[in-house]
Coordinates of C-alpha atoms in Angstrom, one line a residue:
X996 CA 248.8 -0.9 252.9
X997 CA 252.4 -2.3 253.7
X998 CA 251.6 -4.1 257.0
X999 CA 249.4 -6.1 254.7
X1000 CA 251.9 -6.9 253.0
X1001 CA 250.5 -6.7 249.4
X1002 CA 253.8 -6.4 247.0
X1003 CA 253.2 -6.2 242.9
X1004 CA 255.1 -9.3 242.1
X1005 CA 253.0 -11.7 244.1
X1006 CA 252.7 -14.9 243.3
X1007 CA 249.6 -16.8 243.5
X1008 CA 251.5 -18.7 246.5
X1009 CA 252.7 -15.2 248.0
X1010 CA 249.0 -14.3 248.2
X1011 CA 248.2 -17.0 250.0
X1012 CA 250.5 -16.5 252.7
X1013 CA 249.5 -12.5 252.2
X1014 CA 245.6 -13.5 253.2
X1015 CA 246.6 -16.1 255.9
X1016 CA 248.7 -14.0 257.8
X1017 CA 246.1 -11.0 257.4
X1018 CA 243.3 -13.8 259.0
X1019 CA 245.2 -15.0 261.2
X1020 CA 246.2 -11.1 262.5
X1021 CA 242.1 -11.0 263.0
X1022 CA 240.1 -12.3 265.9
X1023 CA 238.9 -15.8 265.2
X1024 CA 235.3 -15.3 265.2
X1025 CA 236.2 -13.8 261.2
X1026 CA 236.3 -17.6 260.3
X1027 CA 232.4 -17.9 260.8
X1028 CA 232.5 -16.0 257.7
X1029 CA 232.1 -19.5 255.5
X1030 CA 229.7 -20.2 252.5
X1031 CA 228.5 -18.6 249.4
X1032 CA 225.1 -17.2 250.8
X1033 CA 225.9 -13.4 249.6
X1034 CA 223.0 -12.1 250.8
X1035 CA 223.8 -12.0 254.1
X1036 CA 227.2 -12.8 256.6
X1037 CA 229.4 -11.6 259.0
X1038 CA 232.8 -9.9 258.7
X1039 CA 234.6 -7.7 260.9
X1040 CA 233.9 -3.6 260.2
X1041 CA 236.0 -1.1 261.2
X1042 CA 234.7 1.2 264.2
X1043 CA 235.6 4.8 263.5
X1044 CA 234.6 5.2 267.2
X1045 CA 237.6 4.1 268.4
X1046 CA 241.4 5.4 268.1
X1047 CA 242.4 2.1 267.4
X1048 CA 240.5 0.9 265.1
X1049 CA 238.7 -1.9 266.6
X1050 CA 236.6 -4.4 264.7
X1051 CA 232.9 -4.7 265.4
X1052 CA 231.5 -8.2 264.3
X1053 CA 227.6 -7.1 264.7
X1054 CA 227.8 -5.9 261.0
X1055 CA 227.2 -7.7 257.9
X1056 CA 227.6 -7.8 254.6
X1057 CA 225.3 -8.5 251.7
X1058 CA 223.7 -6.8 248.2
X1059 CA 221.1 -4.1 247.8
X1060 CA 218.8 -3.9 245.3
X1061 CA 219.0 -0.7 244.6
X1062 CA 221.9 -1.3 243.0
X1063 CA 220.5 -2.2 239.4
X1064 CA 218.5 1.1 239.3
X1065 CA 221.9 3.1 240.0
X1066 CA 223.9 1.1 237.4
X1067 CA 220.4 2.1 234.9
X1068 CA 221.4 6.0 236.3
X1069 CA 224.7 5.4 235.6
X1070 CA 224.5 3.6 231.7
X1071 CA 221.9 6.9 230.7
X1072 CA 224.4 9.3 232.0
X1073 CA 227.3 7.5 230.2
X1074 CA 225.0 7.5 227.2
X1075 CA 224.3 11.0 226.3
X1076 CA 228.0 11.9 226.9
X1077 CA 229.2 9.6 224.5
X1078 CA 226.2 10.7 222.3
X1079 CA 228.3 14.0 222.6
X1080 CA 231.1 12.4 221.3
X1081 CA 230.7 11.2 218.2
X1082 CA 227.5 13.5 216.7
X1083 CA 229.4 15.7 215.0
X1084 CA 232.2 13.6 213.1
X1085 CA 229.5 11.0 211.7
X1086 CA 228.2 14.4 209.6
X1087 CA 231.5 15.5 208.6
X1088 CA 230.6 16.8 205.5
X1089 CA 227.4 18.5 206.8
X1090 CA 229.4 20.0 209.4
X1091 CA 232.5 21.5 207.3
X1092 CA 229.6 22.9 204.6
X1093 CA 227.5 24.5 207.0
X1094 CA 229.9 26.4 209.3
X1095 CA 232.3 26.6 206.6
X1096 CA 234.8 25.1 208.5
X1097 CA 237.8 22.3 207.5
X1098 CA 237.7 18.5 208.0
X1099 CA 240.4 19.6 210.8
X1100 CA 238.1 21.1 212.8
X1101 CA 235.4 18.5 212.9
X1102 CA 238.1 15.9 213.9
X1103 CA 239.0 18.1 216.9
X1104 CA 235.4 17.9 218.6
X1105 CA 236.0 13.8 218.9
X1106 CA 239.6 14.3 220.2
X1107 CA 239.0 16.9 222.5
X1108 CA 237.5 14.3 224.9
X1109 CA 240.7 12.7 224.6
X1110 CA 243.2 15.9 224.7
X1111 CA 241.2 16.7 228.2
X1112 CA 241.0 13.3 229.7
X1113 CA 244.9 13.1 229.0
X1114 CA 245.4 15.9 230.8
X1115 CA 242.0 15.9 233.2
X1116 CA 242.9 12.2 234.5
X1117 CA 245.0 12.4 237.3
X1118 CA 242.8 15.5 239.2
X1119 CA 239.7 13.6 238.4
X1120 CA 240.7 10.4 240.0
X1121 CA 241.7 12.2 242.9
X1122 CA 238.2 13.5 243.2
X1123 CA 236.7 9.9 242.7
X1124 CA 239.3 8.1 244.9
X1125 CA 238.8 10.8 248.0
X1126 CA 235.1 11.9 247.4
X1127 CA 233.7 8.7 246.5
X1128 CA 231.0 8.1 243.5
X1129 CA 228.1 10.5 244.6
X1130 CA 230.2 13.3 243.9
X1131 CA 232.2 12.8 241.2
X1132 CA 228.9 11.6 239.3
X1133 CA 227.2 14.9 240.3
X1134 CA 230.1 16.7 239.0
X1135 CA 229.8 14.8 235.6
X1136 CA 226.4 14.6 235.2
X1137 CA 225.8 18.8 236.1
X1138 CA 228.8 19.7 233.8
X1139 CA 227.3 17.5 230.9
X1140 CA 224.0 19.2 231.6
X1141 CA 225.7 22.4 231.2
X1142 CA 227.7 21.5 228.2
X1143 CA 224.1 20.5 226.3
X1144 CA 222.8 23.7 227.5
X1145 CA 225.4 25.7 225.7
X1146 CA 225.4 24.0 222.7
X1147 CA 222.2 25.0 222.3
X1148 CA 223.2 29.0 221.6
X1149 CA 225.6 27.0 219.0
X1150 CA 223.0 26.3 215.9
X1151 CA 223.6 29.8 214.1
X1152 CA 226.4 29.1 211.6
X1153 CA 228.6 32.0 212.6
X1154 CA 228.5 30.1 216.3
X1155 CA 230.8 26.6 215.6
X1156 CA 232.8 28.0 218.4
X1157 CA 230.3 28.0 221.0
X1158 CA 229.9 24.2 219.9
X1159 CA 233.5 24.0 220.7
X1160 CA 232.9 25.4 224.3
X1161 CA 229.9 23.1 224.8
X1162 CA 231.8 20.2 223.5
X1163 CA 234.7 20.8 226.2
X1164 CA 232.1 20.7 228.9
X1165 CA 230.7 17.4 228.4
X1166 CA 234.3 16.1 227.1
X1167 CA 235.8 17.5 231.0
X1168 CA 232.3 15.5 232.0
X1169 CA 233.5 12.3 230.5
X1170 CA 236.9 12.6 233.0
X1171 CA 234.1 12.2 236.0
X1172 CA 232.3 8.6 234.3
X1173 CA 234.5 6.8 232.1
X1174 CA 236.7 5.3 235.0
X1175 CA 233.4 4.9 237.1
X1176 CA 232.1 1.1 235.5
X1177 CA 234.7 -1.3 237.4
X1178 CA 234.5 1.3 240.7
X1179 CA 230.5 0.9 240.5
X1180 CA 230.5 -3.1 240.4
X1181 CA 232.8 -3.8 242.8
X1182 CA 231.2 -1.7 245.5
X1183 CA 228.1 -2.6 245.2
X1184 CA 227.5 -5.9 243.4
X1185 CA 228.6 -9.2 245.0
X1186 CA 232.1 -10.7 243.3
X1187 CA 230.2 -12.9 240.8
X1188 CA 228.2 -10.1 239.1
X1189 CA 230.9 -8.0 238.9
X1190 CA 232.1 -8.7 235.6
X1191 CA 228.6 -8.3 234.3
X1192 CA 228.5 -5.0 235.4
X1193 CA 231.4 -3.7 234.8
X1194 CA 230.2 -4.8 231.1
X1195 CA 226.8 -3.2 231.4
X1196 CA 229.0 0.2 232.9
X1197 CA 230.5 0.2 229.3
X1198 CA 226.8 -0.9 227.7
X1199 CA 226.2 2.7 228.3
X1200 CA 228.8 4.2 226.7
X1201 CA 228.3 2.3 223.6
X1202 CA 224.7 2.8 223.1
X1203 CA 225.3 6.3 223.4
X1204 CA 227.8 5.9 220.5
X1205 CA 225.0 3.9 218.7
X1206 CA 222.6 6.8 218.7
X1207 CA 225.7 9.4 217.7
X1208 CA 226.2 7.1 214.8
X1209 CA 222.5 6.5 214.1
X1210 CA 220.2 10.0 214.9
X1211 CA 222.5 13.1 213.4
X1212 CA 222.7 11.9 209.5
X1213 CA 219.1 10.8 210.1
X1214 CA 218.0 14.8 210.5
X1215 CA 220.5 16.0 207.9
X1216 CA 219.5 16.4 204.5
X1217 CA 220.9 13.8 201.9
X1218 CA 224.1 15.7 200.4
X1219 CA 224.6 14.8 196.6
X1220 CA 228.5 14.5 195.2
X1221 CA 228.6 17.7 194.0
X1222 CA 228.3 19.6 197.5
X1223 CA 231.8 20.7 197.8
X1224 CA 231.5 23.6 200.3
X1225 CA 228.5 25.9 202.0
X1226 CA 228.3 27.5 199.0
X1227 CA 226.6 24.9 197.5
X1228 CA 224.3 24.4 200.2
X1229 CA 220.5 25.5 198.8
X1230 CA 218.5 27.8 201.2
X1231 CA 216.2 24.3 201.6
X1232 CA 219.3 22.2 203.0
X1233 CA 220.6 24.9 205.6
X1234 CA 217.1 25.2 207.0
X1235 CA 216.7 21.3 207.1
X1236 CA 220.7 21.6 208.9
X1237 CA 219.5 24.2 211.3
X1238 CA 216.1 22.2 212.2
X1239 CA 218.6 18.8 212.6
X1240 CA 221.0 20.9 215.3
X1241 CA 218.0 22.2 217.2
X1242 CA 216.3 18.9 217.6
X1243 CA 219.8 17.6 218.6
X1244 CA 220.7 20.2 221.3
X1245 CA 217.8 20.6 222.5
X1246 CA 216.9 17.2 223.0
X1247 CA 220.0 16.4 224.7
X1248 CA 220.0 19.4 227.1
X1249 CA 216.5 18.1 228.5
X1250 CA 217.9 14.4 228.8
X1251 CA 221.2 15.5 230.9
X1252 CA 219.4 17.5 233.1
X1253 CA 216.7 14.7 234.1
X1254 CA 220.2 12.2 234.8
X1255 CA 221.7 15.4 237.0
X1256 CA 218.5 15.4 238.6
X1257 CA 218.1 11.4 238.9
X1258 CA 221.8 11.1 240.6
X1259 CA 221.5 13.8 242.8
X1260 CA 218.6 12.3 244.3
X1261 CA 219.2 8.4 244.4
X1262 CA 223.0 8.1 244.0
X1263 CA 225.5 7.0 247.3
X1264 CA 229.1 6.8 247.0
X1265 CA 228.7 2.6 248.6
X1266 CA 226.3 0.6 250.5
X1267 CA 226.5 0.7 254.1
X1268 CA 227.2 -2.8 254.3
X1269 CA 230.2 -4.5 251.3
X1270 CA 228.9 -7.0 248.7
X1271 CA 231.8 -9.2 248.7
X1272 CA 235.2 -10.4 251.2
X1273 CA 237.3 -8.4 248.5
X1274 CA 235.4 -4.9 249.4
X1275 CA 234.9 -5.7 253.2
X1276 CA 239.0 -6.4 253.0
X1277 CA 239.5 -3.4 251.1
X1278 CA 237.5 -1.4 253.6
X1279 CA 239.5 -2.8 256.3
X1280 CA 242.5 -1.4 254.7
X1281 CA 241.4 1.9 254.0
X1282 CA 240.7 2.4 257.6
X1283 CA 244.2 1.5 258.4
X1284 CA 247.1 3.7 259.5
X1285 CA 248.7 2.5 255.9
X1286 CA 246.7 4.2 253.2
X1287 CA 247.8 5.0 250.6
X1288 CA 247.5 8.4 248.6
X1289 CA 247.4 8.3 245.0
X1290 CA 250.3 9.1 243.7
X1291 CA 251.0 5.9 245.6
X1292 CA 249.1 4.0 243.9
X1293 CA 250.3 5.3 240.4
X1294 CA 253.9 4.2 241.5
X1295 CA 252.9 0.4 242.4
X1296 CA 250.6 0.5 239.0
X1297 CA 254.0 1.8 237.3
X1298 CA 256.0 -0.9 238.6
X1299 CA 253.6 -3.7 238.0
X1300 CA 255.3 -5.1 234.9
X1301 CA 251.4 -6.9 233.6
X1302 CA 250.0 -3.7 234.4
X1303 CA 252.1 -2.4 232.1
X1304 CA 252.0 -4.4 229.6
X1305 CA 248.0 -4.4 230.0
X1306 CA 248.0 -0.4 229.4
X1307 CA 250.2 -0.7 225.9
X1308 CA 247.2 -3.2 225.0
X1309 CA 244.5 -1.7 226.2
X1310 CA 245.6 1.5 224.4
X1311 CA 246.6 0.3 221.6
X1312 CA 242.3 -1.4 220.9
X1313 CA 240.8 1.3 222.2
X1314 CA 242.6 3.8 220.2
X1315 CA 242.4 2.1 217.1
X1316 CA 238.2 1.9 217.6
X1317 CA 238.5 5.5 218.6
X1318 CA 239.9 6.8 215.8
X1319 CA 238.0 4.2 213.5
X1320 CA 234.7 5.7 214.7
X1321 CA 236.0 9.5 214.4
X1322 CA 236.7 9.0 210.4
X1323 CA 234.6 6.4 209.8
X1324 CA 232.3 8.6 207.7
X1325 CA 235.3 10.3 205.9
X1326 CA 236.5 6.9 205.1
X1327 CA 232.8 6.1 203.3
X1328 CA 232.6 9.4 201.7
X1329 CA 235.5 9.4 200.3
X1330 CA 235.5 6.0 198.9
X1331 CA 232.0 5.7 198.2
X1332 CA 231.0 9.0 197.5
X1333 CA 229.1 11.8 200.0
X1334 CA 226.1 10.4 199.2
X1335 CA 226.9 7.7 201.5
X1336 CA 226.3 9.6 204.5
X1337 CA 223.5 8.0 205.9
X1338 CA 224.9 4.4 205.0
X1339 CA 228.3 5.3 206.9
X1340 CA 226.2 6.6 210.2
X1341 CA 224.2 2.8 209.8
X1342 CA 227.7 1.3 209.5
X1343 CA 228.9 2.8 212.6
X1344 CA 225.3 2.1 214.6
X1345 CA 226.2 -1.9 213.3
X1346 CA 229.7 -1.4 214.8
X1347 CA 228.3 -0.2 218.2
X1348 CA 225.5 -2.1 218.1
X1349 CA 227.3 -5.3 217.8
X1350 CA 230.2 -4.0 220.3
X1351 CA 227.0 -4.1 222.9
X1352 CA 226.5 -7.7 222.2
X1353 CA 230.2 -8.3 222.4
X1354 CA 230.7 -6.6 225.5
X1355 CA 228.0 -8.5 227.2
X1356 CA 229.0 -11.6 225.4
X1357 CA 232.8 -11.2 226.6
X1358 CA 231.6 -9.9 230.0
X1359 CA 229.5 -13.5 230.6
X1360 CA 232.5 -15.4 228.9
X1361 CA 235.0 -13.9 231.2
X1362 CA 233.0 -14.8 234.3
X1363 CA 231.8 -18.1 233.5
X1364 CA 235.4 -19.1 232.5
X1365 CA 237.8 -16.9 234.5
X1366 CA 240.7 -17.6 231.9
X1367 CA 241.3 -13.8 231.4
X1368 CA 244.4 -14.0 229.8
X1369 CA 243.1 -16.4 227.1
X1370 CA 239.4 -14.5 226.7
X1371 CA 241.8 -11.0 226.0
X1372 CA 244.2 -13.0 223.4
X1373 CA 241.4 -14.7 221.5
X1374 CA 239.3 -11.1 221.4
X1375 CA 242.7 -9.4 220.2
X1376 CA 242.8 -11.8 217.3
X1377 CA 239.5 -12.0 216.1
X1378 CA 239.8 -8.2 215.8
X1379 CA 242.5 -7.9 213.8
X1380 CA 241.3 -10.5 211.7
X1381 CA 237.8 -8.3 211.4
X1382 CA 240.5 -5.4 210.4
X1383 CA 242.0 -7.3 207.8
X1384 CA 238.7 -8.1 206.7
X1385 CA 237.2 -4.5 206.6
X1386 CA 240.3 -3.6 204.5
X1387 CA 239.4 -6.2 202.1
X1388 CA 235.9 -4.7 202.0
X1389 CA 236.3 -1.2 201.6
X1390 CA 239.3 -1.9 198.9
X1391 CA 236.6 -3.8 196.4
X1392 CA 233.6 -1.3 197.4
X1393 CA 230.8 -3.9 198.6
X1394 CA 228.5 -2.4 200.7
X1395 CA 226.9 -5.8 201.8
X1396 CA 230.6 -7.4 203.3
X1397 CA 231.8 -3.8 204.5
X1398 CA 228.3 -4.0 207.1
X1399 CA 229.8 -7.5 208.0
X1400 CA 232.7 -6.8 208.8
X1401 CA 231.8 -4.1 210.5
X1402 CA 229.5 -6.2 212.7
X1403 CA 232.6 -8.4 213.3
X1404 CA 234.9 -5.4 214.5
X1405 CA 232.3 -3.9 216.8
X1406 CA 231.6 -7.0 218.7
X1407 CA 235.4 -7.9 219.7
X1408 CA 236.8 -4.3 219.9
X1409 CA 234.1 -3.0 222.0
X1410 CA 233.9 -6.6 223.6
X1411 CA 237.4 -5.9 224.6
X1412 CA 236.5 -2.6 226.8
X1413 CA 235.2 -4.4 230.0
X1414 CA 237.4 -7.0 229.8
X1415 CA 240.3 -4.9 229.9
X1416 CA 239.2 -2.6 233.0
X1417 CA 238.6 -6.4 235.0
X1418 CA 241.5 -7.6 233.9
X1419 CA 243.5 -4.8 235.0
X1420 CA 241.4 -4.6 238.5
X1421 CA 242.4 -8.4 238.6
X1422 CA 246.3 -8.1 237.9
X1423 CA 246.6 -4.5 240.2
X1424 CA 244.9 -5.7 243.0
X1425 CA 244.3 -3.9 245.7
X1426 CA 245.0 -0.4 244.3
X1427 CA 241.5 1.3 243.6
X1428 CA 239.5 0.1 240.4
X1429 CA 239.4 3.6 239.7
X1430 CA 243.1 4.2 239.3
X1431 CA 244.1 1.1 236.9
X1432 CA 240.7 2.0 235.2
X1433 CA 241.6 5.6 235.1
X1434 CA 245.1 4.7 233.5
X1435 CA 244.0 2.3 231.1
X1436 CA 241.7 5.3 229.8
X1437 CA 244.5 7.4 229.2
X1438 CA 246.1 5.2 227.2
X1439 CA 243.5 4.7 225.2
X1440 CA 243.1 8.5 224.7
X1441 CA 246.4 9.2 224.0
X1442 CA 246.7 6.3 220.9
X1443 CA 243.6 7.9 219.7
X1444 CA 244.7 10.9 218.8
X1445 CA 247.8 9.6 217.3
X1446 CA 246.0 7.3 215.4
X1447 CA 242.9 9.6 214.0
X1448 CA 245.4 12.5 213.2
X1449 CA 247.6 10.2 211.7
X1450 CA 244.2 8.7 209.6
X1451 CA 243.1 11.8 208.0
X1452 CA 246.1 12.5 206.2
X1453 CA 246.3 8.9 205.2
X1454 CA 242.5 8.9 203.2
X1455 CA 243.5 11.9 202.0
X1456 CA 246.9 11.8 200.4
X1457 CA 246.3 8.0 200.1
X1458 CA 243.0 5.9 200.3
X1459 CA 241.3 4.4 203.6
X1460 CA 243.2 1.2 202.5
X1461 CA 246.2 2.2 204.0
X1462 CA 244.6 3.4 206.9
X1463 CA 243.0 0.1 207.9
X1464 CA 246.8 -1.5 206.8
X1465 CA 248.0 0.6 209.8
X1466 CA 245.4 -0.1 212.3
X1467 CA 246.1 -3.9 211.5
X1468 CA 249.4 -3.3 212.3
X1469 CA 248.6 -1.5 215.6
X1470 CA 246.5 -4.9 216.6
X1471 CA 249.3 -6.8 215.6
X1472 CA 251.6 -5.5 217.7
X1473 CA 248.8 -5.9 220.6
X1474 CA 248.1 -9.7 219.7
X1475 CA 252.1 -10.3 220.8
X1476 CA 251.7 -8.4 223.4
X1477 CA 249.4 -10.5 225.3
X1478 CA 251.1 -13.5 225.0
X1479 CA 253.4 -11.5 227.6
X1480 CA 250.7 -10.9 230.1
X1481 CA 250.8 -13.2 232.9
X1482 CA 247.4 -14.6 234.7
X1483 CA 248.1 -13.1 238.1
X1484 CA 244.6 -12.7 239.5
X1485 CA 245.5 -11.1 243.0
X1486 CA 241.5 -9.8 243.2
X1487 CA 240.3 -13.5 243.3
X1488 CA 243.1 -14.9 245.3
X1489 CA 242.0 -12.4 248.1
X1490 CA 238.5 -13.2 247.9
X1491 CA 239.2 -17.0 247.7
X1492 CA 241.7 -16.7 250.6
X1493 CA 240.7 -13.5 252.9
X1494 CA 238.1 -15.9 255.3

């Protein structure tokens, strides 16, 4: 992409100049290409015929329709795998009595996802960048199927291990549709919709987390406080365990194999035709002599000093929400006793629940205002003012506040999620969505493992007080953080500027 002349430090100015003298390289006819009529317009397409990559006017550009049913396809595949996610460490107690297994153990089926997406990423994104969406979806969506399918041989409770296997699967399924949400908007929804998809991309993922929360402690059977190990289990309570894990597995494995089926049938890695001047420019470039390869891209996102910057904080959110909802029901238990099992799986459904509204919310906010920079500071502050507040709560026991607050944390940490992955295809413009995406993932796998192995200990030896004192601390280290981030929205700039 060098003779386009794209450099990381751009200027808003720089861009400008960037777009004019990549229009002005172009035939004239490209400046027909006026108004905000999406639905239809011309713009120059690459002719693969041709060694020299001539432009052929006589295409168009404009949306498909079909483009809400595949973002549907998308949102229940993303569901069930994040479903996957969280089932088991919502019933931590059932979990450690019944297999006879340690609190340890439980953790490790939440933070496998993000051991393998640490070191899954950078393969995966190669598959998504040079194969396209068709088949890195198929890949995800068959290797969740066969994840569910294996977990159903793991009900018996001399079988946690094949649980284990089954959970890898679908985690090494999430490296092939966490990145996908900004990827999927941008190529096939028009530049003013794509924050609102991007934000219904991540609606998926955090129903699925709503139903982890909600379902498993529904088919448990209510554990009193003195059910210390599986000792203590009555013949009653392990067959109501063993009926709970069947309709689980079973249920699932049905479910991922209708999405496997659904995507291999309707899904295409982009329309024929771009949505928006940002795609059909991107398209021109990827045609050109200049592509980049990956590694490429990883070396501009590297150097890009708000990218950077953007990655801490991104990590540093979404690591503190994913190791909240990992011991989320240890932190209940243990303060309120293990009868409040079923309470803890309602207070994380609230959390999610609410983080749907708030990513929609924050999705709408972002595009109707375009401040980004202010939208991501003002979401950072009113969640670590929700953390304080759930600190407060679960230090004086009240059951009421402690579902309020959690309602509060939910809607701007989840909220956060979508904004982050447009913010950071705004500031890294033009490397692929699924690249800065892909990255800002792995940071936020990599601060949630620190931060749930670092938790554990902490309720343990301690009290879940100090554990939400340190995730306050992570946020407010992010809050200052984002004052630092500049508002360099190179994605808008082209699209403003490219005709």
């Amino acid at each position: 992409m060098d003779n386009v002349g794209f450099e990381e430090n751009s200027s808003v100015s720089d861009m400008t100049a960037i777009t004019n003298d990549f229009r002005s390289s172009l035939p004239s006819s490209i400046n027909d290409c006026s108004g905000d009529n999406l639905n239809e317009r011309n713009f120059p397409i690459i002719n693969d015929d041709d060694d020299d990559k001539s432009i052929d006017f006589k295409e168009k550009y404009h949306v498909y329709r079909i483009r809400h049913f595949l973002l549907l396809i998308f949102i229940t595949l993303s569901l069930t795998n994040a479903f996957h996610w969280i089932e088991y460490s919502i019933i931590e107690k059932i979990v450690c009595d019944y297999y006879g297994i340690s609190t340890f153990w439980v953790n490790c089926t939440s933070v496998i996802y993000m051991f393998i997406y640490i070191i899954g990423i950078t393969p995966a994104t190669y598959v998504q960048d040079r194969y396209g969406l068709r088949v890195c979806l198929i890949f995800g969506s068959s290797i969740n199927a066969l994840g569910s399918w294996i977990k159903c041989l793991s009900v018996s409770r001399s079988r946690f291990w094949v649980a284990m296997i089954g959970q890898t699967l679908v985690a090494i399924a999430q490296l092939f549709t966490l990145n996908i949400p900004p990827m999927l908007a941008a190529q096939w929804f028009p530049l003013n919709e794509v924050t609102r998809a991007t934000a219904f991309g991540v609606f998926g993922n955090q129903v699925g987390i709503a139903l982890g929360f909600l379902i498993p402690p529904l088919l448990m059977p209510k554990l009193n406080s003195t059910s210390n190990d599986d000792e203590n289990l009555s013949p009653e309570q392990i067959i109501d365990i063993e009926h709970g894990f069947n309709y689980l597995v079973w249920g699932l494995s049905i479910i991922t194999t209708v999405i496997f089926l659904l995507i291999l049938i309707f899904f295409k890695n982009r329309p024929e035709q771009p949505p928006s001047k940002a795609q059909a420019l991107i398209r021109f470039m990827e045609q050109s002599e200049s592509k980049q390869s990956y590694m490429e891209s990883i070396v501009k996102l590297i150097k890009n000093p708000n990218f950077v910057l953007l990655f801490i904080n991104y990590g540093l959110i979404a690591g503190v929400f994913y190791a909240l909802s990992t011991v989320l029901s240890q932190m209940i238990t243990r303060t309120m006793g293990p009868e409040y099992l079923v309470e803890a799986g309602y207070m994380g459904l609230t959390i999610t629940l609410s983080g749907i509204i708030g990513s929609v919310v924050c999705g709408y906010l972002l595009g109707w205002s375009g401040k980004y920079k202010l939208v991501n500071l003002l979401i950072y502050i009113f969640s670590l003012a929700g953390t304080a507040a759930f600190c407060v709560a679960i230090e004086i026991r009240h059951i009421n506040l402690l579902f309020i607050t959690c309602a509060l944390l939910g809607f701007f940490m989840t909220g956060y999620l979508p904004i982050g992955f447009e913010y950071a295809a705004e500031v890294s413009y033009p490397q692929p969505e699924s690249t800065s995406a892909g990255l800002l993932n792995a940071s936020a796998q990599i601060f949630g493992i620190i931060f749930t192995y670092a938790s554990t200990p902490l309720i343990d030896y301690y009290n879940s007080v100090w554990t939400n004192i340190g995730y306050s601390i992570v946020l407010a280290i992010g809050v200052l953080l984002s004052f630092f981030i500049k508002n360099d929205l190179r994605r808008q700039n082209a699209q403003m500027h490219s005709v």
